[in-house]
Coordinates of C-alpha atoms in Angstrom, one line a residue:
M1 CA 114.6 112.9 81.0
P2 CA 117.8 112.9 84.5
F3 CA 117.0 115.2 85.8
Y4 CA 113.5 117.1 87.8
E5 CA 112.9 119.9 89.7
L6 CA 109.9 119.2 92.5
K7 CA 109.2 122.7 92.0
D8 CA 107.9 121.3 88.3
I9 CA 106.4 118.6 89.3
Q10 CA 102.4 118.4 89.8
E11 CA 100.7 117.9 92.6
I12 CA 97.6 115.2 92.6
P13 CA 95.3 114.8 94.4
L14 CA 95.0 112.0 96.3
V15 CA 92.6 111.7 99.2
N16 CA 91.2 113.4 102.3
G17 CA 93.3 116.5 101.6
I18 CA 96.9 114.6 101.1
T19 CA 99.2 115.2 97.8
I20 CA 101.0 113.6 96.1
K21 CA 104.3 114.1 93.2
A22 CA 105.8 111.6 91.7
V23 CA 109.4 110.8 89.2
Y24 CA 109.6 107.8 87.1
G25 CA 112.1 105.2 86.5
D26 CA 112.1 102.5 83.8
N27 CA 112.1 99.8 87.3
A28 CA 111.3 102.4 90.0
S29 CA 109.0 105.8 91.1
V30 CA 109.4 108.0 94.1
S31 CA 106.0 109.5 95.0
F32 CA 106.4 112.9 97.2
L33 CA 103.5 112.8 99.5
E34 CA 102.7 116.4 101.7
F35 CA 99.7 114.8 104.5
P36 CA 97.7 117.8 106.2
A37 CA 98.2 117.4 110.4
Y38 CA 95.6 114.6 111.1
S39 CA 94.8 113.6 107.9
T40 CA 94.7 109.6 107.4
I41 CA 95.3 107.0 103.8
P42 CA 92.8 104.6 105.0
P43 CA 93.4 100.6 104.2
H44 CA 94.9 99.3 100.8
A45 CA 96.9 97.6 99.2
H46 CA 98.7 97.1 95.8
P47 CA 100.9 95.1 93.9
N48 CA 104.2 97.0 94.5
E49 CA 106.8 96.9 97.3
Q50 CA 106.8 100.1 98.6
I51 CA 109.6 101.9 100.8
G52 CA 109.0 105.0 103.0
I53 CA 111.1 107.7 104.8
V54 CA 109.2 110.2 107.2
T55 CA 110.8 113.9 106.4
D56 CA 108.9 115.8 108.4
G57 CA 106.3 115.0 110.7
A58 CA 105.0 112.0 112.2
L59 CA 103.0 109.0 110.6
H60 CA 101.5 105.9 112.7
Y61 CA 101.6 103.6 110.0
T62 CA 99.9 100.0 110.4
I63 CA 101.4 97.1 108.2
N64 CA 99.7 93.8 107.8
G65 CA 98.3 94.1 111.4
E66 CA 101.1 94.9 112.8
S67 CA 101.5 99.2 114.3
K68 CA 104.3 101.9 114.7
L69 CA 104.7 104.9 115.1
C70 CA 107.4 106.9 112.5
P71 CA 109.0 110.0 113.3
A72 CA 110.5 112.3 110.8
G73 CA 113.8 109.9 109.8
A74 CA 112.1 106.3 110.3
A75 CA 111.6 104.6 107.1
F76 CA 109.7 101.7 106.2
V77 CA 109.3 98.4 104.1
I78 CA 105.9 97.3 103.0
P79 CA 105.6 94.4 100.6
P80 CA 103.7 93.1 97.6
N81 CA 99.9 93.5 98.4
A82 CA 100.4 94.3 102.3
V83 CA 97.3 96.1 103.2
H84 CA 98.6 99.1 105.0
S85 CA 97.2 102.8 106.6
A86 CA 98.7 106.1 107.9
R87 CA 97.8 108.9 109.6
V88 CA 99.6 112.0 111.0
V89 CA 99.4 112.2 114.8
S90 CA 99.3 115.8 115.6
D91 CA 98.6 119.5 114.2
R92 CA 101.7 119.7 112.5
P93 CA 101.5 118.5 109.0
A94 CA 104.0 115.6 107.9
K95 CA 106.1 114.4 104.6
L96 CA 107.0 111.3 103.3
I97 CA 108.9 109.8 100.0
D98 CA 107.6 107.3 99.3
V99 CA 110.1 104.6 96.4
F100 CA 108.1 101.9 94.4
A101 CA 108.7 98.9 93.0
P102 CA 107.8 97.9 90.3
P103 CA 106.8 102.1 89.4
R104 CA 103.2 103.1 90.9
N105 CA 101.1 105.4 88.3
I106 CA 100.1 108.2 90.9
M107 CA 97.1 108.3 88.5
E108 CA 95.6 104.8 89.5
P109 CA 93.1 105.2 92.1
L110 CA 93.8 103.3 95.4
S111 CA 91.2 100.7 96.4
Y112 CA 90.7 101.1 100.0
T113 CA 89.5 98.1 102.3
E114 CA 87.7 97.4 105.1
G115 CA 90.6 97.4 107.3

């Protein structure tokens, strides 16, 4: 199916109150994430390249040990297998759009690392 309404896509709990929904193509997927205030995604890695765009709020991202504040309008690229984490830096929720290539199945649990 080539057309989707985001309101009709099932929202899946990810971790720490963060939710995710996704649209899949043959060669890429796009995920829509919502983060509660001060929530975190622990360090993890996956074989997919990831390109993210912060659409609301602000997140502090760490990618392979390099950290940066990413406010709404910021974008970032995470190479395959790079350890990365994120945390919302205020009492305001945040929203993020992630593109994954190849597609990442959001039903497969992430493997969180120690750091």
